[in-house]
Amino acid sequence: MSAIDDLPPLRDVIRTHGLSALKSLGQNFLLDLNLTSRIARTAGTLEEMTVFEVGPGPGGLTRALLALGAKHVVAVERDARCIAALNEVAAHYPGRLEIIEGDALATDFALRAAGSRTCIVANLPYNIGTPLLVGWLSAEPWPPFYESLTLMFQREVAERIVATPGTDHYGRLAVLTGWRAVARIAFDVAPSAFVPPPKVTSSVVHIVPRAAPLPCDRRILERVTEAAFGQRRKMLRQSLKSLGVDPLALLEAAGIAPTERAEQIPVEGFVALANAFTAQRGSKASVSL
């Protein structure tokens, strides 16, 4: 493991500060600085960027981001035990690291990013990775406050993010991601890279927002995909009944065969369904008036 700065090796940092990964916080510390540098490089050029990091732990990825030239890193850490180690990193990079002790799920990233070029790079705690991603993909207004997301997930979650129609992992998360962004798995990370080693392989996913997604009400799209994938093995003419409108008329308006199943429908098809549902609701409201 080659050095990227003059700070102590991460194993020494963990020993000095008596840190141990907490399962309750979904922690798995990444100690290989070559690997953290690879994650940081996946995000692209960082020199003019404010970079948000969630769950920095002892600061391995934080150090890589700063060493590769990030203008400003904002590290959100819930575990008070890690703050002293992060303060040492902040002292080594004066004025470039801001540490927020708090819950990432309750943090207003858009507000803190106002007026700056921003990306998010994180080895996300396993237990909050998906909720954070959904929140960032649901940002309003769109395009969002960030230029890219470079995030580590369990491999199974990563596959759900990038899944395509007709595959086992294709579902609501893939539709939301594919509608608003372009996502790819950059590389996998073996369990042995972490302390303690998780039981699963992890993957780094790089996500770039689309400047102009297909027009659609996000909340309606989520409602339609919830109905469709809630009974994913059934034909859409059956699974969409829970929407409270005539599913056959809805499918006809969207140009989709009633015998199709949710896992077969591309993102564009779900957008068409959501827009048809919006139109049907609007026509019903007009009739009631």
Short mmCIF file of C-alpha atoms in Angstrom, two decimals:
data_model
loop_
_atom_site.label_atom_id
_atom_site.label_comp_id
_atom_site.label_asym_id
_atom_site.label_seq_id
_atom_site.Cartn_x
_atom_site.Cartn_y
_atom_site.Cartn_z
CA MET A 1 0.00 0.00 0.00
CA SER A 2 1.81 3.12 -1.21
CA ALA A 3 1.52 6.38 0.69
CA ILE A 4 -0.55 9.22 -0.76
CA ASP A 5 0.42 11.74 1.93
CA ASP A 6 2.58 12.06 5.05
CA LEU A 7 -0.15 10.94 7.42
CA PRO A 8 0.14 7.60 9.28
CA PRO A 9 -1.08 4.36 7.69
CA LEU A 10 -4.78 3.78 8.28
CA ARG A 11 -4.16 0.69 10.41
CA ASP A 12 -2.11 2.86 12.76
CA VAL A 13 -4.87 5.50 12.80
CA ILE A 14 -7.44 2.89 13.75
CA ARG A 15 -5.21 1.50 16.50
CA THR A 16 -4.30 4.95 17.87
CA HIS A 17 -7.92 6.05 18.13
CA GLY A 18 -9.27 2.68 19.25
CA LEU A 19 -11.66 2.42 16.31
CA SER A 20 -13.63 -0.67 15.42
CA ALA A 21 -16.33 -0.92 12.77
CA LEU A 22 -19.85 -0.93 14.20
CA LYS A 23 -22.37 -3.25 12.59
CA SER A 24 -25.18 -0.99 13.84
CA LEU A 25 -23.84 1.82 11.64
CA GLY A 26 -23.19 -0.41 8.63
CA GLN A 27 -19.46 0.27 8.89
CA ASN A 28 -16.69 -1.55 7.04
CA PHE A 29 -13.42 0.39 6.98
CA LEU A 30 -11.53 0.53 3.68
CA LEU A 31 -7.81 0.66 4.48
CA ASP A 32 -6.10 0.25 1.09
CA LEU A 33 -5.09 3.77 -0.01
CA ASN A 34 -4.45 2.53 -3.56
CA LEU A 35 -8.08 1.45 -3.66
CA THR A 36 -9.44 4.65 -2.13
CA SER A 37 -7.42 6.58 -4.72
CA ARG A 38 -9.00 4.49 -7.48
CA ILE A 39 -12.46 5.36 -6.16
CA ALA A 40 -11.55 9.05 -6.07
CA ARG A 41 -10.18 8.93 -9.63
CA THR A 42 -13.41 7.34 -10.85
CA ALA A 43 -15.18 10.58 -9.92
CA GLY A 44 -13.10 12.49 -12.49
CA THR A 45 -11.26 15.78 -12.11
CA LEU A 46 -11.71 17.14 -8.59
CA GLU A 47 -9.67 20.36 -8.59
CA GLU A 48 -12.66 22.72 -8.82
CA MET A 49 -15.06 20.51 -6.92
CA THR A 50 -16.75 20.52 -3.58
CA VAL A 51 -16.93 16.82 -2.74
CA PHE A 52 -19.44 15.41 -0.28
CA GLU A 53 -18.43 12.20 1.46
CA VAL A 54 -20.74 10.14 3.66
CA GLY A 55 -19.37 7.87 6.36
CA PRO A 56 -15.64 8.68 6.06
CA GLY A 57 -14.72 6.61 9.13
CA PRO A 58 -10.97 6.93 9.78
CA GLY A 59 -10.56 8.98 6.59
CA GLY A 60 -9.05 6.72 3.94
CA LEU A 61 -11.20 7.95 1.06
CA THR A 62 -11.14 11.48 2.50
CA ARG A 63 -7.35 11.52 2.24
CA ALA A 64 -7.47 10.23 -1.35
CA LEU A 65 -9.94 12.94 -2.38
CA LEU A 66 -7.78 15.66 -0.87
CA ALA A 67 -4.52 14.22 -2.23
CA LEU A 68 -6.04 14.19 -5.72
CA GLY A 69 -6.80 17.89 -5.46
CA ALA A 70 -10.41 18.25 -4.32
CA LYS A 71 -10.99 21.92 -3.64
CA HIS A 72 -13.22 21.30 -0.64
CA VAL A 73 -14.34 18.06 0.99
CA VAL A 74 -17.39 17.97 3.25
CA ALA A 75 -17.33 14.76 5.28
CA VAL A 76 -20.55 13.75 7.06
CA GLU A 77 -19.85 11.30 9.89
CA ARG A 78 -22.35 10.03 12.41
CA ASP A 79 -19.81 8.15 14.55
CA ALA A 80 -18.32 10.56 17.10
CA ARG A 81 -15.40 8.16 17.65
CA CYS A 82 -14.05 8.97 14.16
CA ILE A 83 -13.98 12.75 14.53
CA ALA A 84 -10.53 12.94 16.16
CA ALA A 85 -8.97 10.97 13.29
CA LEU A 86 -10.71 13.19 10.74
CA ASN A 87 -9.50 16.31 12.56
CA GLU A 88 -5.94 15.10 11.99
CA VAL A 89 -6.66 14.93 8.25
CA ALA A 90 -8.18 18.42 8.38
CA ALA A 91 -5.04 19.76 10.04
CA HIS A 92 -2.91 18.23 7.29
CA TYR A 93 -5.02 19.93 4.60
CA PRO A 94 -5.79 23.35 6.13
CA GLY A 95 -9.04 24.93 5.03
CA ARG A 96 -10.00 22.10 2.66
CA LEU A 97 -11.81 19.59 4.89
CA GLU A 98 -15.08 20.38 6.65
CA ILE A 99 -16.33 17.75 9.10
CA ILE A 100 -20.02 17.50 9.93
CA GLU A 101 -20.88 15.23 12.82
CA GLY A 102 -24.42 14.13 12.03
CA ASP A 103 -26.81 11.88 10.16
CA ALA A 104 -26.45 11.96 6.37
CA LEU A 105 -30.13 11.12 5.97
CA ALA A 106 -30.98 14.36 7.76
CA THR A 107 -28.38 16.50 5.94
CA ASP A 108 -29.48 19.04 3.32
CA PHE A 109 -26.72 18.47 0.78
CA ALA A 110 -28.26 20.79 -1.81
CA LEU A 111 -28.32 23.69 0.63
CA ARG A 112 -24.68 23.17 1.60
CA ALA A 113 -23.66 22.83 -2.06
CA ALA A 114 -25.31 26.07 -3.18
CA GLY A 115 -23.12 28.04 -5.58
CA SER A 116 -20.38 25.44 -6.01
CA ARG A 117 -19.56 22.67 -8.45
CA THR A 118 -20.36 19.53 -6.52
CA CYS A 119 -20.01 15.77 -6.68
CA ILE A 120 -20.63 13.04 -4.12
CA VAL A 121 -18.06 10.32 -3.53
CA ALA A 122 -18.56 7.80 -0.75
CA ASN A 123 -18.07 4.31 0.55
CA LEU A 124 -21.65 4.35 1.79
CA PRO A 125 -22.62 2.57 5.00
CA TYR A 126 -24.53 -0.48 3.79
CA ASN A 127 -27.63 0.25 5.87
CA ILE A 128 -28.33 3.71 4.38
CA GLY A 129 -26.91 3.45 0.87
CA THR A 130 -30.17 2.87 -1.01
CA PRO A 131 -32.21 5.54 0.86
CA LEU A 132 -29.48 8.11 0.21
CA LEU A 133 -29.32 7.24 -3.49
CA VAL A 134 -33.10 7.44 -3.90
CA GLY A 135 -33.06 10.82 -2.18
CA TRP A 136 -30.36 12.15 -4.50
CA LEU A 137 -32.16 10.80 -7.58
CA SER A 138 -35.39 12.41 -6.36
CA ALA A 139 -33.84 15.87 -6.00
CA GLU A 140 -35.89 18.84 -7.12
CA PRO A 141 -35.37 20.91 -9.15
CA TRP A 142 -33.62 18.83 -11.82
CA PRO A 143 -30.81 18.87 -13.02
CA PRO A 144 -29.65 18.38 -9.43
CA PHE A 145 -27.05 20.15 -7.32
CA TYR A 146 -24.38 17.50 -8.08
CA GLU A 147 -22.51 16.70 -11.29
CA SER A 148 -21.93 13.03 -10.48
CA LEU A 149 -22.27 10.34 -7.84
CA THR A 150 -19.46 7.83 -7.23
CA LEU A 151 -20.72 5.43 -4.62
CA MET A 152 -19.89 2.02 -3.21
CA PHE A 153 -22.70 -0.47 -2.60
CA GLN A 154 -23.07 -4.16 -2.02
CA ARG A 155 -22.75 -5.85 -5.42
CA GLU A 156 -26.41 -6.93 -5.39
CA VAL A 157 -27.57 -3.32 -4.88
CA ALA A 158 -25.21 -2.10 -7.60
CA GLU A 159 -26.74 -4.63 -10.01
CA ARG A 160 -30.22 -3.37 -9.14
CA ILE A 161 -29.12 0.20 -9.94
CA VAL A 162 -27.76 -0.57 -13.42
CA ALA A 163 -30.14 -3.40 -14.36
CA THR A 164 -31.80 -3.50 -17.78
CA PRO A 165 -35.24 -4.86 -18.79
CA GLY A 166 -35.54 -8.62 -18.90
CA THR A 167 -32.99 -9.24 -16.13
CA ASP A 168 -33.64 -10.52 -12.62
CA HIS A 169 -32.34 -7.36 -10.93
CA TYR A 170 -34.49 -4.96 -12.98
CA GLY A 171 -36.97 -3.12 -10.78
CA ARG A 172 -38.06 0.21 -9.35
CA LEU A 173 -34.53 1.37 -8.48
CA ALA A 174 -33.27 0.70 -12.04
CA VAL A 175 -36.23 2.60 -13.52
CA LEU A 176 -35.70 5.65 -11.30
CA THR A 177 -31.97 5.63 -11.99
CA GLY A 178 -32.32 5.05 -15.72
CA TRP A 179 -34.93 7.77 -16.06
CA ARG A 180 -32.86 10.49 -14.43
CA ALA A 181 -29.27 9.35 -14.92
CA VAL A 182 -26.74 7.16 -16.69
CA ALA A 183 -25.16 4.60 -14.35
CA ARG A 184 -22.38 2.06 -14.70
CA ILE A 185 -20.48 -0.27 -12.42
CA ALA A 186 -16.89 0.96 -12.48
CA PHE A 187 -15.26 -1.95 -10.63
CA ASP A 188 -15.76 -4.51 -7.86
CA VAL A 189 -14.10 -4.56 -4.46
CA ALA A 190 -13.35 -7.86 -2.73
CA PRO A 191 -14.40 -8.41 0.90
CA SER A 192 -10.73 -8.75 1.89
CA ALA A 193 -10.19 -5.02 1.22
CA PHE A 194 -12.29 -4.11 4.26
CA VAL A 195 -11.92 -4.31 8.02
CA PRO A 196 -13.87 -6.28 9.04
CA PRO A 197 -14.44 -8.14 5.75
CA PRO A 198 -18.14 -8.12 4.78
CA LYS A 199 -19.75 -11.34 3.61
CA VAL A 200 -20.41 -9.92 0.14
CA THR A 201 -18.53 -8.31 -2.75
CA SER A 202 -18.93 -4.55 -3.13
CA SER A 203 -19.09 -2.45 -6.29
CA VAL A 204 -18.30 1.16 -7.10
CA VAL A 205 -21.05 2.75 -9.21
CA HIS A 206 -20.59 5.97 -11.19
CA ILE A 207 -23.79 7.90 -11.91
CA VAL A 208 -24.14 11.00 -14.08
CA PRO A 209 -27.45 12.92 -14.08
CA ARG A 210 -29.27 13.40 -17.38
CA ALA A 211 -29.62 17.09 -18.21
CA ALA A 212 -33.13 16.57 -19.60
CA PRO A 213 -34.89 13.34 -18.57
CA LEU A 214 -38.11 12.43 -20.37
CA PRO A 215 -40.90 14.70 -19.03
CA CYS A 216 -42.72 12.97 -16.21
CA ASP A 217 -44.03 13.54 -12.69
CA ARG A 218 -41.56 11.70 -10.47
CA ARG A 219 -44.15 10.89 -7.82
CA ILE A 220 -46.49 9.38 -10.41
CA LEU A 221 -43.65 7.37 -11.92
CA GLU A 222 -42.86 5.97 -8.48
CA ARG A 223 -46.53 5.11 -7.94
CA VAL A 224 -46.77 3.30 -11.27
CA THR A 225 -43.57 1.32 -10.76
CA GLU A 226 -44.66 0.39 -7.23
CA ALA A 227 -47.88 -1.07 -8.63
CA ALA A 228 -46.16 -2.82 -11.54
CA PHE A 229 -43.28 -4.38 -9.61
CA GLY A 230 -45.40 -5.11 -6.55
CA GLN A 231 -46.70 -8.08 -8.52
CA ARG A 232 -43.86 -8.39 -11.00
CA ARG A 233 -44.72 -11.93 -12.15
CA LYS A 234 -48.25 -10.94 -13.14
CA MET A 235 -49.24 -9.35 -16.42
CA LEU A 236 -49.59 -5.57 -16.29
CA ARG A 237 -53.31 -5.78 -17.00
CA GLN A 238 -53.58 -7.34 -13.54
CA SER A 239 -50.83 -5.63 -11.52
CA LEU A 240 -51.89 -2.10 -12.53
CA LYS A 241 -55.41 -2.54 -11.15
CA SER A 242 -54.15 -1.20 -7.82
CA LEU A 243 -53.84 2.25 -9.43
CA GLY A 244 -57.63 2.60 -9.38
CA VAL A 245 -58.05 3.21 -13.12
CA ASP A 246 -58.83 0.95 -16.05
CA PRO A 247 -55.49 -0.81 -16.68
CA LEU A 248 -56.40 -1.75 -20.26
CA ALA A 249 -57.09 1.87 -21.18
CA LEU A 250 -53.90 2.92 -19.44
CA LEU A 251 -51.81 0.37 -21.29
CA GLU A 252 -53.40 1.23 -24.62
CA ALA A 253 -52.63 4.93 -24.09
CA ALA A 254 -49.02 4.05 -23.30
CA GLY A 255 -48.70 1.73 -26.29
CA ILE A 256 -47.95 -1.34 -24.15
CA ALA A 257 -49.48 -4.80 -24.60
CA PRO A 258 -51.65 -5.89 -21.64
CA THR A 259 -49.83 -9.22 -21.47
CA GLU A 260 -46.44 -7.64 -20.76
CA ARG A 261 -44.87 -7.91 -17.31
CA ALA A 262 -43.09 -5.17 -15.39
CA GLU A 263 -39.64 -6.67 -15.84
CA GLN A 264 -40.02 -6.43 -19.63
CA ILE A 265 -40.86 -2.71 -19.82
CA PRO A 266 -38.05 -0.21 -20.54
CA VAL A 267 -37.77 3.10 -18.73
CA GLU A 268 -39.46 4.89 -21.63
CA GLY A 269 -42.46 2.57 -21.26
CA PHE A 270 -42.85 3.38 -17.58
CA VAL A 271 -42.63 7.09 -18.34
CA ALA A 272 -45.40 6.62 -20.93
CA LEU A 273 -47.50 4.77 -18.36
CA ALA A 274 -46.97 7.50 -15.77
CA ASN A 275 -47.94 10.21 -18.25
CA ALA A 276 -51.02 8.23 -19.35
CA PHE A 277 -52.02 7.79 -15.71
CA THR A 278 -51.62 11.53 -15.13
CA ALA A 279 -53.81 12.24 -18.19
CA GLN A 280 -56.48 9.78 -17.05
CA ARG A 281 -56.59 11.32 -13.60
CA GLY A 282 -56.86 14.76 -15.15
CA SER A 283 -59.74 13.73 -17.41
CA LYS A 284 -61.59 12.17 -14.46
CA ALA A 285 -61.19 15.38 -12.47
CA SER A 286 -62.59 17.38 -15.41
CA VAL A 287 -65.62 15.11 -15.67
CA SER A 288 -66.31 15.43 -11.94
CA LEU A 289 -66.28 19.20 -12.22
#
